[in-house]
């Protein structure tokens, strides 16, 4: 998932695949070391969704691997090294985005044996516990949760964990979940898909609950997640939107497999909404 979390075609028949025609190439821009989203062994849920899309397009996947740090879009999509980025906010300006295929939220993560029961940034307990928060830079106030804590004067007990982390280690953003398990921090505020995947794979049971309120003044904590293509590539976007609509159940099954928490509703078209039950819950 990009570190930029700040800010359909109903009734159409499935595409007819001619197995005798030459396969096209689906060029995907992706991070080689960023589970649960993607890695070079193609073990992430974005890799699986990419395979699903390629199958629908009768295409072979070709990856351009680039760390999702500053300059990722400039050096991949905009440089024409690849044509598709999975997992961008639906209002992501640098790309032409599809209708969203899931909605997730920042979440609180804490050990179930901690005795905590935190659901809101307004919980006074947050003044008395050690809190881990994801940051992009070194100013400790550049992600929505960091801003929410700062506005409540919750500062001295906050520990910053960079979204990028130590890239020499596998899945660097997971260190914030490791810190909760080890007891280095009492609670973490983490982007939901990252939290859901690593929390369910821990020996210590963890609670994973959506932050509340879902937005704080102008700061959203819930994001619609889409696919991004180059501006002007409306043909590919149209193909992707048809697949999102037609294969929504398969996409949901992949997200379930990786423990990706979804919340609220998902946009089933650009003009309508369909209810989608939240799957965020405590892990027992």
XYZ file of N, CA and C in Angstrom:
852
model
N 0.847 -1.193 0.000
C 0.000 0.000 0.000
C 0.872 1.228 0.000
N 0.540 2.203 -0.835
C 1.316 3.422 -0.908
C 1.315 4.141 0.429
N 2.420 4.766 0.715
C 2.538 5.524 1.958
C 1.925 6.903 1.803
N 0.894 6.998 1.013
C 0.279 8.290 0.698
C -1.143 8.358 1.211
N -1.440 7.605 2.280
C -2.796 7.630 2.828
C -2.979 8.890 3.643
N -3.256 9.943 2.993
C -3.581 11.210 3.589
C -4.927 11.545 2.991
N -4.316 12.267 2.934
C -5.493 12.483 2.139
C -5.907 11.213 1.279
N -18.204 0.710 -13.425
C -18.542 -0.736 -13.540
C -19.484 -0.898 -14.662
N -19.548 -1.737 -14.784
C -20.217 -1.968 -16.058
C -21.225 -3.073 -15.880
N -22.393 -2.844 -15.210
C -23.361 -3.880 -14.923
C -24.044 -4.378 -16.180
N -24.288 -5.671 -16.188
C -25.029 -6.261 -17.285
C -24.179 -6.626 -18.468
N -22.913 -6.256 -18.459
C -22.063 -6.598 -19.587
C -21.624 -8.046 -19.499
N -21.523 -8.683 -20.628
C -21.119 -10.082 -20.661
C -19.636 -10.195 -20.375
N -19.195 -11.329 -19.766
C -17.771 -11.533 -19.539
C -17.005 -11.502 -20.851
N -15.751 -11.083 -20.744
C -14.918 -11.040 -21.941
C -14.716 -12.443 -22.483
N -14.709 -12.556 -23.786
C -14.466 -13.833 -24.430
C -12.962 -13.978 -24.646
N -12.385 -15.027 -24.107
C -10.950 -15.237 -24.209
C -10.657 -16.195 -25.341
N -9.822 -15.763 -26.257
C -9.392 -16.617 -27.358
C -8.049 -17.222 -26.974
N -8.068 -18.491 -26.584
C -6.857 -19.140 -26.105
C -5.823 -19.346 -27.207
N -6.219 -19.112 -28.461
C -5.288 -19.294 -29.562
C -4.586 -18.000 -29.943
N -5.061 -16.862 -29.397
C -4.442 -15.587 -29.719
C -3.235 -15.360 -28.817
N -2.262 -14.571 -29.283
C -1.075 -14.303 -28.458
C -1.481 -13.605 -27.161
N -0.830 -13.984 -26.065
C -1.147 -13.348 -24.797
C -0.563 -11.949 -24.750
N -1.316 -11.044 -24.177
C -0.816 -9.701 -23.939
C -0.005 -9.700 -22.659
N 0.635 -8.613 -22.353
C 1.417 -8.478 -21.127
C 0.765 -7.444 -20.224
N 0.532 -7.823 -18.971
C 0.020 -6.899 -17.969
C 1.200 -6.461 -17.114
N 1.611 -5.214 -17.282
C 2.802 -4.710 -16.588
C 2.381 -4.012 -15.287
N 2.773 -4.605 -14.171
C 2.359 -4.125 -12.858
C 3.551 -3.508 -12.124
N 3.324 -2.323 -11.546
C 4.324 -1.665 -10.698
C 4.097 -2.143 -9.271
N 5.141 -2.657 -8.611
C 4.916 -3.250 -7.299
C 6.180 -3.188 -6.449
N 5.975 -3.287 -5.135
C 7.076 -3.278 -4.174
C 7.555 -4.712 -3.942
N 8.856 -4.969 -4.007
C 9.361 -6.339 -3.853
C 9.484 -6.816 -2.415
N 9.153 -5.967 -1.426
C 9.377 -6.343 -0.032
C 8.354 -5.662 0.866
N 7.086 -6.000 0.663
C 6.051 -5.228 1.360
C 4.808 -6.074 1.636
N 4.981 -7.247 2.253
C 3.803 -8.013 2.648
C 3.008 -7.249 3.689
N 1.677 -7.417 3.692
C 0.877 -8.394 2.951
C 0.508 -7.968 1.542
N 1.020 -6.814 1.103
C 0.593 -6.290 -0.187
C 1.299 -7.001 -1.340
N 2.620 -7.035 -1.317
C 3.356 -7.656 -2.417
C 4.777 -7.972 -1.986
N 5.387 -8.907 -2.669
C 6.829 -9.112 -2.573
C 7.317 -9.796 -3.840
N 8.633 -9.925 -3.957
C 9.211 -10.441 -5.193
C 8.895 -11.913 -5.413
N 8.521 -12.618 -4.328
C 8.087 -14.014 -4.465
C 6.605 -14.094 -4.822
N 5.975 -12.935 -4.986
C 4.576 -12.828 -5.393
C 3.646 -13.515 -4.388
N 3.890 -13.243 -3.104
C 3.128 -13.858 -2.028
C 2.062 -12.933 -1.443
N 1.977 -11.685 -1.903
C 1.038 -10.742 -1.325
C -0.338 -10.793 -1.954
N -1.308 -10.161 -1.291
C -2.670 -10.212 -1.836
C -2.788 -9.365 -3.108
N -1.968 -8.322 -3.248
C -1.988 -7.579 -4.502
C -1.416 -8.423 -5.645
N -0.440 -9.280 -5.338
C 0.059 -10.216 -6.355
C -1.043 -11.167 -6.798
N -1.829 -11.664 -5.842
C -2.910 -12.606 -6.175
C -4.003 -11.917 -7.000
N -4.331 -10.689 -6.627
C -5.331 -9.954 -7.399
C -4.784 -9.645 -8.795
N -3.500 -9.342 -8.879
C -2.874 -9.129 -10.182
C -2.962 -10.365 -11.063
N -2.764 -11.557 -10.468
C -2.899 -12.802 -11.226
C -4.324 -12.985 -11.734
N -5.291 -12.640 -10.877
C -6.700 -12.753 -11.261
C -7.003 -11.837 -12.444
N -6.512 -10.614 -12.379
C -6.739 -9.665 -13.466
C -6.096 -10.174 -14.760
N -4.871 -10.663 -14.646
C -4.172 -11.163 -15.831
C -4.926 -12.318 -16.471
N -5.460 -13.210 -15.657
C -6.244 -14.339 -16.183
C -7.456 -13.832 -16.954
N -8.122 -12.819 -16.398
C -9.304 -12.267 -17.054
C -8.953 -11.583 -18.380
N -7.752 -11.049 -18.469
C -7.325 -10.350 -19.675
C -6.578 -11.261 -20.644
N -6.462 -12.545 -20.282
C -5.659 -13.483 -21.077
C -4.248 -12.917 -21.265
N -3.673 -12.483 -20.148
C -2.376 -11.808 -20.174
C -1.383 -12.505 -19.254
N -0.128 -12.218 -19.478
C 0.937 -12.648 -18.585
C 1.406 -11.446 -17.785
N 1.666 -11.663 -16.491
C 2.094 -10.571 -15.618
C 3.599 -10.340 -15.780
N 3.938 -9.090 -15.902
C 5.349 -8.677 -15.888
C 5.482 -7.585 -14.841
N 6.343 -7.803 -13.841
C 6.474 -6.846 -12.743
C 7.628 -5.877 -12.975
N 7.406 -4.640 -12.603
C 8.475 -3.683 -12.383
C 8.577 -3.495 -10.880
N 9.677 -3.950 -10.302
C 9.841 -3.908 -8.848
C 10.506 -2.594 -8.458
N 9.873 -1.895 -7.528
C 10.411 -0.616 -7.052
C 9.880 -0.385 -5.641
N 10.747 -0.040 -4.733
C 10.315 0.207 -3.352
C 9.321 1.360 -3.313
N 8.244 1.186 -2.561
C 7.213 2.229 -2.478
C 7.648 3.322 -1.514
N 8.582 4.091 -1.999
C 9.062 5.251 -1.272
C 8.866 6.475 -2.154
N 9.410 7.570 -1.748
C 9.265 8.784 -2.537
C 9.771 8.553 -3.961
N 8.998 8.943 -4.934
C 9.384 8.766 -6.323
C 8.885 7.485 -6.956
N 8.106 6.691 -6.203
C 7.639 5.402 -6.734
C 6.830 5.584 -8.016
N 5.824 6.434 -7.989
C 4.975 6.631 -9.168
C 5.771 7.275 -10.301
N 6.603 8.229 -9.967
C 7.394 8.911 -10.993
C 8.313 7.935 -11.727
N 8.901 7.007 -10.976
C 9.876 6.089 -11.565
C 9.258 4.825 -12.154
N 7.967 4.642 -11.993
C 7.329 3.429 -12.510
C 6.226 3.784 -13.499
N 5.069 4.161 -12.998
C 3.914 4.426 -13.855
C 4.174 5.594 -14.811
N 4.654 6.694 -14.287
C 4.859 7.879 -15.117
C 6.018 7.712 -16.095
N 6.937 6.819 -15.769
C 8.068 6.562 -16.659
C 7.764 5.473 -17.676
N 6.534 4.994 -17.690
C 6.081 3.973 -18.650
C 6.827 2.655 -18.484
N 7.387 2.417 -17.301
C 7.992 1.111 -17.038
C 6.920 0.055 -16.798
N 5.739 0.502 -16.404
C 4.631 -0.401 -16.106
C 3.339 0.389 -16.279
N 2.191 -0.316 -16.177
C 0.917 0.303 -16.549
C -0.141 0.278 -15.449
N 0.108 -0.445 -14.364
C -0.915 -0.640 -13.339
C -0.291 -0.650 -11.962
N -0.904 0.088 -11.044
C -0.534 0.048 -9.627
C -1.763 -0.387 -8.858
N -1.614 -1.441 -8.066
C -2.726 -1.898 -7.229
C -2.631 -1.230 -5.865
N -3.782 -0.927 -5.274
C -3.792 -0.434 -3.912
C -3.447 1.033 -3.758
N -4.191 1.915 -4.446
C -4.006 3.352 -4.264
C -5.319 3.944 -3.754
N -5.268 5.041 -2.993
C -6.513 5.699 -2.593
C -7.323 6.102 -3.815
N -8.633 6.036 -3.716
C -9.486 6.301 -4.881
C -9.385 7.740 -5.368
N -8.894 8.641 -4.511
C -8.728 10.052 -4.915
C -7.266 10.381 -5.195
N -6.480 9.372 -5.540
C -5.050 9.522 -5.738
C -4.763 10.300 -7.021
N -4.323 11.536 -6.873
C -4.173 12.441 -7.991
C -3.180 12.030 -9.068
N -2.028 11.440 -8.716
C -1.033 11.120 -9.746
C -1.447 10.018 -10.714
N -2.571 9.353 -10.488
C -2.998 8.266 -11.369
C -4.476 8.409 -11.695
N -4.886 7.759 -12.782
C -6.298 7.625 -13.129
C -6.798 6.391 -12.403
N -7.761 6.551 -11.510
C -8.141 5.452 -10.627
C -9.460 4.797 -11.047
N -9.573 3.520 -10.692
C -10.794 2.760 -10.924
C -11.778 2.993 -9.795
N -12.956 2.401 -9.946
C -13.859 2.329 -8.809
C -13.174 1.504 -7.720
N -13.383 1.814 -6.447
C -12.711 1.074 -5.382
C -13.092 -0.404 -5.359
N -12.166 -1.232 -4.889
C -12.468 -2.648 -4.728
C -12.443 -3.086 -3.271
N -12.031 -2.196 -2.356
C -12.287 -2.437 -0.939
C -12.128 -1.134 -0.179
N -12.649 -1.129 1.039
C -12.536 0.015 1.927
C -11.977 -0.473 3.249
N -10.953 0.211 3.728
C -10.379 -0.187 5.009
C -10.122 1.043 5.856
N -9.617 0.813 7.042
C -9.491 1.868 8.039
C -8.183 1.699 8.798
N -7.698 2.793 9.348
C -6.694 2.656 10.398
C -7.340 1.936 11.577
N -6.531 1.171 12.302
C -7.062 0.383 13.415
C -6.167 0.528 14.637
N -6.771 0.297 15.806
C -6.009 0.128 17.032
C -5.622 -1.339 17.150
N -4.382 -1.599 17.548
C -3.910 -2.964 17.771
C -3.311 -3.040 19.170
N -3.793 -3.989 19.958
C -3.223 -4.201 21.291
C -3.433 -5.640 21.711
N -2.631 -6.074 22.654
C -2.727 -7.456 23.136
C -4.045 -7.657 23.872
N -4.673 -8.804 23.631
C -5.933 -9.088 24.316
C -5.732 -9.275 25.809
N -4.525 -9.665 26.211
C -4.268 -9.855 27.647
C -3.841 -8.556 28.336
N -3.921 -7.428 27.628
C -3.476 -6.156 28.198
C -4.527 -5.514 29.090
N -5.786 -5.942 28.951
C -6.867 -5.313 29.698
C -7.385 -4.042 29.052
N -6.815 -3.651 27.918
C -7.271 -2.441 27.234
C -8.560 -2.709 26.463
N -9.332 -1.667 26.291
C -10.563 -1.758 25.497
C -10.771 -0.413 24.806
N -9.807 -0.045 23.982
C -9.792 1.278 23.370
C -10.451 1.232 22.004
N -11.391 2.130 21.779
C -12.107 2.210 20.512
C -12.026 3.592 19.872
N -11.593 4.581 20.658
C -11.688 5.961 20.181
C -10.434 6.751 20.521
N -10.095 7.711 19.682
C -9.012 8.637 19.984
C -9.346 9.509 21.192
N -10.632 9.548 21.545
C -11.039 10.363 22.696
C -10.979 9.598 24.015
N -10.548 8.337 23.967
C -10.426 7.545 25.197
C -9.304 8.135 26.048
N -9.597 8.532 27.308
C -8.548 9.139 28.154
C -7.385 8.203 28.442
N -7.590 6.905 28.304
C -6.516 5.939 28.543
C -5.321 6.199 27.636
N -5.560 6.789 26.471
C -4.467 7.027 25.527
C -3.412 7.983 26.084
N -3.756 8.739 27.111
C -2.775 9.626 27.730
C -1.805 8.849 28.620
N -2.164 7.620 28.966
C -1.400 6.883 29.981
C -0.708 5.632 29.462
N -0.815 5.331 28.172
C -0.186 4.136 27.616
C 0.830 4.543 26.554
N 1.723 3.631 26.244
C 2.738 3.884 25.224
C 2.159 3.527 23.868
N 2.154 4.489 22.963
C 1.451 4.348 21.679
C 2.450 4.339 20.525
N 2.323 3.362 19.646
C 3.091 3.341 18.407
C 2.245 3.879 17.280
N 2.843 4.727 16.452
C 2.100 5.302 15.336
C 2.984 5.278 14.094
N 2.361 5.011 12.940
C 3.105 4.992 11.692
C 3.365 6.414 11.202
N 4.597 6.667 10.769
C 4.970 7.975 10.253
C 5.644 7.781 8.893
N 5.635 8.833 8.092
C 6.275 8.772 6.782
C 7.652 9.414 6.840
N 7.762 10.562 7.531
C 9.037 11.240 7.662
C 9.514 11.214 9.096
N 10.157 12.291 9.503
C 10.695 12.341 10.863
C 10.046 13.441 11.701
N 8.870 13.935 11.267
C 8.247 15.022 12.020
C 7.168 14.522 12.977
N 6.883 13.210 12.960
C 5.962 12.567 13.893
C 4.538 13.123 13.807
N 4.223 13.846 12.766
C 2.877 14.411 12.671
C 2.426 14.480 11.222
N 2.715 13.425 10.452
C 2.424 13.500 9.028
C 1.499 12.407 8.533
N 0.845 11.684 9.399
C -0.208 10.752 9.025
C -1.457 11.124 9.820
N -2.637 10.745 9.345
C -3.855 11.127 10.073
C -3.850 10.726 11.555
N -3.457 9.484 11.932
C -3.434 9.159 13.360
C -2.464 10.020 14.153
N -1.304 10.326 13.573
C -0.346 11.171 14.282
C -0.929 12.551 14.530
N -1.615 13.101 13.539
C -2.275 14.400 13.710
C -3.363 14.321 14.783
N -4.138 13.223 14.771
C -5.228 13.077 15.746
C -4.687 13.049 17.175
N -3.570 12.359 17.378
C -2.973 12.289 18.715
C -2.399 13.643 19.116
N -1.715 14.290 18.178
C -1.109 15.585 18.479
C -2.163 16.626 18.845
N -3.295 16.619 18.123
C -4.353 17.595 18.397
C -4.974 17.400 19.772
N -4.806 16.202 20.334
C -5.314 15.914 21.673
C -4.221 16.019 22.727
N -3.091 16.579 22.308
C -1.941 16.776 23.197
C -1.401 15.445 23.746
N -1.529 14.409 22.927
C -0.940 13.111 23.257
C 0.343 13.018 22.440
N 1.458 13.358 23.093
C 2.725 13.509 22.370
C 3.860 12.736 23.039
N 4.060 12.978 24.335
C 5.244 12.450 25.017
C 5.261 10.927 25.102
N 4.100 10.301 25.019
C 4.036 8.831 25.121
C 3.868 8.161 23.763
N 4.217 8.870 22.697
C 4.059 8.348 21.341
C 5.426 7.976 20.766
N 5.476 6.798 20.145
C 6.696 6.322 19.491
C 6.416 6.205 17.994
N 7.275 6.784 17.161
C 7.072 6.732 15.726
C 7.749 5.537 15.081
N 7.014 4.860 14.200
C 7.564 3.755 13.409
C 7.398 4.118 11.939
N 8.502 4.260 11.245
C 8.411 4.674 9.860
C 7.712 3.636 9.011
N 6.887 4.119 8.096
C 6.200 3.236 7.150
C 7.224 2.476 6.313
N 8.348 3.109 6.028
C 9.351 2.495 5.164
C 10.187 1.456 5.908
N 10.589 1.757 7.128
C 11.344 0.820 7.930
C 12.714 0.497 7.351
N 13.337 -0.524 7.917
C 14.650 -0.987 7.475
C 14.450 -1.935 6.303
N 14.740 -1.453 5.099
C 14.418 -2.225 3.898
C 15.303 -3.453 3.717
N 16.355 -3.570 4.528
C 17.207 -4.755 4.454
C 16.535 -5.962 5.111
N 15.457 -5.708 5.857
C 14.724 -6.786 6.525
C 13.411 -7.036 5.792
N 12.871 -8.235 5.944
C 11.613 -8.562 5.275
C 10.458 -7.775 5.876
N 9.596 -7.275 4.999
C 8.349 -6.619 5.400
C 8.581 -5.557 6.482
N 9.387 -4.549 6.192
C 9.773 -3.580 7.220
C 8.628 -2.912 7.967
N 7.450 -2.627 7.333
C 6.389 -1.969 8.107
C 5.817 -2.826 9.239
N 6.108 -4.136 9.253
C 5.540 -5.023 10.277
C 6.158 -4.815 11.654
N 7.224 -4.027 11.754
C 7.905 -3.867 13.043
C 6.992 -3.265 14.104
N 6.029 -2.460 13.696
C 5.137 -1.857 14.686
C 4.251 -2.917 15.342
N 3.857 -3.950 14.579
C 3.080 -5.050 15.161
C 3.968 -5.892 16.070
N 5.211 -6.125 15.663
C 6.164 -6.858 16.506
C 6.337 -6.162 17.844
N 6.329 -4.837 17.838
C 6.522 -4.080 19.075
C 5.358 -4.265 20.035
N 4.137 -4.378 19.515
C 2.973 -4.647 20.371
C 3.099 -6.029 20.990
N 3.449 -7.019 20.199
C 3.585 -8.389 20.687
C 4.660 -8.466 21.764
N 5.785 -7.782 21.555
C 6.900 -7.832 22.499
C 6.649 -7.010 23.753
N 5.628 -6.148 23.733
C 5.356 -5.299 24.876
C 6.171 -4.017 24.891
N 6.848 -3.713 23.779
C 7.606 -2.467 23.706
C 6.671 -1.263 23.674
N 5.494 -1.448 23.116
C 4.446 -0.437 23.165
C 3.155 -1.122 23.601
N 2.226 -0.355 24.139
C 0.963 -0.925 24.619
C -0.092 -1.030 23.527
N -0.065 -0.073 22.616
C -1.074 -0.021 21.571
C -0.458 0.626 20.334
N -0.907 0.194 19.166
C -0.426 0.779 17.918
C -1.612 1.246 17.102
N -1.390 2.279 16.312
C -2.394 2.742 15.352
C -1.821 2.461 13.971
N -2.460 1.537 13.241
C -1.844 0.955 12.051
C -2.864 0.926 10.910
N -2.389 1.026 9.671
C -3.246 0.861 8.508
C -3.785 -0.561 8.517
N -5.111 -0.708 8.352
C -5.820 -1.961 8.575
C -5.277 -3.198 7.890
N -5.028 -3.189 6.567
C -4.542 -4.408 5.911
C -3.231 -4.921 6.488
N -2.320 -4.012 6.822
C -1.059 -4.421 7.442
C -1.321 -5.056 8.803
N -2.166 -4.406 9.606
C -2.466 -4.910 10.945
C -3.176 -6.247 10.896
N -4.181 -6.363 10.047
C -4.969 -7.593 9.988
C -4.132 -8.797 9.637
N -3.229 -8.634 8.684
C -2.406 -9.765 8.236
C -1.422 -10.199 9.308
N -0.661 -9.255 9.853
C 0.371 -9.643 10.809
C -0.208 -9.979 12.179
N -1.335 -9.399 12.540
C -1.953 -9.730 13.826
C -2.434 -11.173 13.853
N -3.011 -11.628 12.743
C -3.563 -12.988 12.750
C -2.481 -14.055 12.691
N -1.241 -13.643 12.417
C -0.151 -14.606 12.341
C 0.760 -14.575 13.569
N 0.288 -13.966 14.651
C 1.074 -13.898 15.879
C 0.661 -14.993 16.860
N 1.609 -15.434 17.675
C 1.310 -16.427 18.715
C 0.496 -15.802 19.840
N 0.677 -14.487 20.041
C -0.059 -13.761 21.084
C -1.332 -13.182 20.468
N -2.515 -13.480 21.023
C -3.758 -12.917 20.459
C -3.785 -11.398 20.565
N -4.183 -10.764 19.480
C -4.239 -9.308 19.423
C -5.647 -8.845 19.074
N -6.030 -7.711 19.633
C -7.277 -7.044 19.239
C -6.970 -6.114 18.077
N -7.831 -6.139 17.075
C -7.719 -5.249 15.915
C -9.076 -4.587 15.742
N -9.171 -3.294 16.063
C -10.459 -2.610 16.032
C -10.326 -1.283 15.286
N -11.347 -0.875 14.519
C -11.255 0.372 13.754
C -11.199 1.577 14.671
N -10.405 2.561 14.269
C -10.340 3.785 15.053
C -11.662 4.523 14.950
N -11.941 5.313 15.948
C -13.164 6.095 15.992
C -12.808 7.479 16.511
N -13.399 8.519 15.945
C -14.352 8.533 14.847
C -13.669 8.173 13.533
N -14.442 7.849 12.481
C -13.835 7.489 11.203
C -13.136 8.653 10.510
N -13.411 9.857 10.974
C -12.716 11.037 10.470
C -12.607 12.035 11.612
N -11.551 12.842 11.576
C -11.299 13.807 12.634
C -11.064 15.160 11.981
N -12.072 16.014 12.036
C -12.027 17.279 11.313
C -11.817 16.973 9.828
N -10.727 17.394 9.258
C -10.508 17.142 7.834
C -9.639 15.911 7.594
N -9.378 15.135 8.645
C -8.485 13.982 8.533
C -9.285 12.688 8.465
N -9.315 12.015 7.323
C -10.018 10.731 7.241
C -9.139 9.602 7.755
N -9.778 8.593 8.352
C -9.077 7.370 8.764
C -9.558 6.162 7.974
N -10.593 6.342 7.183
C -11.144 5.285 6.337
C -10.907 5.673 4.884
N -10.407 4.726 4.093
C -10.071 5.021 2.702
C -10.653 3.980 1.765
N -11.198 4.464 0.633
C -11.575 3.586 -0.472
C -10.322 3.309 -1.285
N -10.055 2.028 -1.559
C -8.838 1.629 -2.244
C -9.164 1.157 -3.654
N -8.427 1.696 -4.618
C -8.677 1.455 -6.029
C -7.405 0.976 -6.710
N -7.490 0.815 -8.029
C -6.328 0.533 -8.862
C -6.017 1.780 -9.668
N -4.741 1.997 -9.945
C -4.345 3.195 -10.667
C -3.634 2.889 -11.973
N -3.967 3.630 -13.007
C -3.294 3.555 -14.309
C -2.855 4.970 -14.689
N -2.088 5.092 -15.765
C -1.670 6.416 -16.211
C -2.861 7.250 -16.650
N -2.786 8.537 -16.398
C -3.818 9.442 -16.899
C -3.904 9.306 -18.413
N -5.114 9.166 -18.901
C -5.325 8.989 -20.329
C -5.545 7.548 -20.741
N -5.162 6.601 -19.876
C -5.316 5.183 -20.236
C -6.705 4.697 -19.828
N -7.720 5.296 -20.447
C -9.096 4.969 -20.078
C -9.483 3.558 -20.503
N -8.859 3.051 -21.558
C -9.185 1.697 -22.024
C -8.840 0.670 -20.956
N -7.630 0.760 -20.389
C -7.238 -0.192 -19.352
C -8.093 -0.009 -18.108
N -8.397 1.237 -17.756
C -9.249 1.447 -16.590
C -10.619 0.799 -16.793
N -11.184 0.926 -17.970
C -12.476 0.314 -18.258
C -12.396 -1.201 -18.097
N -11.337 -1.815 -18.627
C -11.170 -3.264 -18.495
C -11.076 -3.667 -17.027
N -10.333 -2.897 -16.254
C -10.164 -3.212 -14.838
C -11.479 -3.085 -14.078
N -12.260 -2.070 -14.391
C -13.529 -1.877 -13.690
C -14.506 -3.006 -14.000
N -14.481 -3.496 -15.207
C -15.328 -4.647 -15.534
C -14.926 -5.864 -14.708
N -13.619 -6.058 -14.557
C -13.135 -7.206 -13.788
C -13.473 -7.041 -12.310
N -13.307 -5.837 -11.774
C -13.645 -5.590 -10.363
C -15.109 -5.939 -10.096
N -15.979 -5.548 -11.017
C -17.407 -5.835 -10.839
C -17.694 -7.319 -11.019
N -17.100 -7.916 -12.046
C -17.422 -9.288 -12.392
C -16.806 -10.295 -11.416
N -15.647 -9.976 -10.869
C -14.922 -10.909 -10.006
C -14.834 -10.414 -8.566
N -15.829 -9.669 -8.140
C -15.800 -9.103 -6.786
C -15.733 -10.183 -5.711
N -16.424 -11.297 -5.906
C -16.403 -12.356 -4.894
C -15.024 -12.974 -4.766
N -14.353 -13.168 -5.911
C -13.005 -13.721 -5.860
C -12.030 -12.749 -5.192
N -12.203 -11.448 -5.465
C -11.351 -10.447 -4.828
C -11.591 -10.437 -3.321
N -12.859 -10.499 -2.912
C -13.169 -10.540 -1.486
C -12.548 -11.764 -0.825
N -12.579 -12.898 -1.499
C -12.007 -14.129 -0.938
C -10.503 -13.974 -0.725
N -9.811 -13.315 -1.650
C -8.381 -13.070 -1.487
C -8.136 -12.164 -0.283
N -8.925 -11.105 -0.161
C -8.772 -10.195 0.970
C -9.033 -10.912 2.288
N -10.043 -11.785 2.312
C -10.333 -12.566 3.517
C -9.156 -13.461 3.894
N -8.568 -14.096 2.883
C -7.448 -15.007 3.122
C -6.290 -14.297 3.812
N -6.090 -13.031 3.491
C -4.975 -12.270 4.050
C -5.369 -11.454 5.282
N -6.594 -11.650 5.761
C -7.022 -10.955 6.972
C -7.211 -9.465 6.795
N -7.486 -9.016 5.575
C -7.644 -7.581 5.325
C -8.972 -7.104 5.907
N -8.945 -6.220 6.889
C -10.202 -5.732 7.462
C -10.858 -4.711 6.554
N -12.138 -4.901 6.307
C -12.913 -3.927 5.545
C -14.006 -3.362 6.434
N -14.434 -2.192 6.087
C -15.382 -1.508 6.963
C -16.388 -0.727 6.136
N -17.591 -0.637 6.640
C -18.614 0.202 6.029
C -19.111 -0.375 4.735
N -19.103 0.448 3.681
C -19.627 0.044 2.387
C -18.540 0.133 1.345
N -18.731 -0.596 0.273
C -17.828 -0.540 -0.868
C -18.586 0.065 -2.041
N -17.926 0.888 -2.821
C -18.560 1.441 -4.007
C -18.669 0.345 -5.054
N -19.892 0.011 -5.451
C -20.081 -0.995 -6.488
C -20.182 -0.336 -7.854
N -20.302 0.979 -7.878
C -20.252 1.733 -9.125
C -19.856 3.146 -8.761
N -19.654 3.967 -9.746
C -19.258 5.338 -9.440
C -20.428 6.158 -8.902
N -21.638 5.655 -9.019
C -22.801 6.434 -8.596
C -23.634 5.775 -7.507
N -23.279 4.562 -7.129
C -24.104 3.879 -6.151
C -23.289 3.156 -5.114
N -23.942 2.786 -4.037
C -23.268 2.079 -2.959
C -24.039 0.799 -2.641
N -23.299 -0.205 -2.248
C -23.941 -1.423 -1.786
C -23.378 -1.779 -0.427
N -24.213 -2.217 0.481
C -23.769 -2.527 1.816
C -22.736 -3.636 1.820
N -21.726 -3.456 2.669
C -20.705 -4.495 2.784
C -20.372 -4.629 4.243
N -20.663 -5.747 4.800
C -20.528 -5.963 6.231
C -19.067 -5.828 6.647
N -18.836 -5.163 7.763
C -17.492 -5.027 8.281
C -16.964 -6.382 8.738
N -15.691 -6.632 8.477
C -15.067 -7.856 8.964
C -13.988 -7.545 9.977
N -13.991 -6.317 10.497
C -13.031 -5.967 11.541
C -13.537 -6.500 12.877
N -12.690 -7.233 13.553
C -13.075 -7.791 14.846
C -11.843 -8.102 15.662
N -12.029 -8.358 16.940
C -10.929 -8.800 17.764
C -10.534 -10.204 17.385
N -9.247 -10.497 17.493
C -8.742 -11.836 17.178
C -8.717 -12.648 18.467
N -9.414 -13.771 18.485
C -9.453 -14.618 19.685
C -8.736 -15.917 19.403
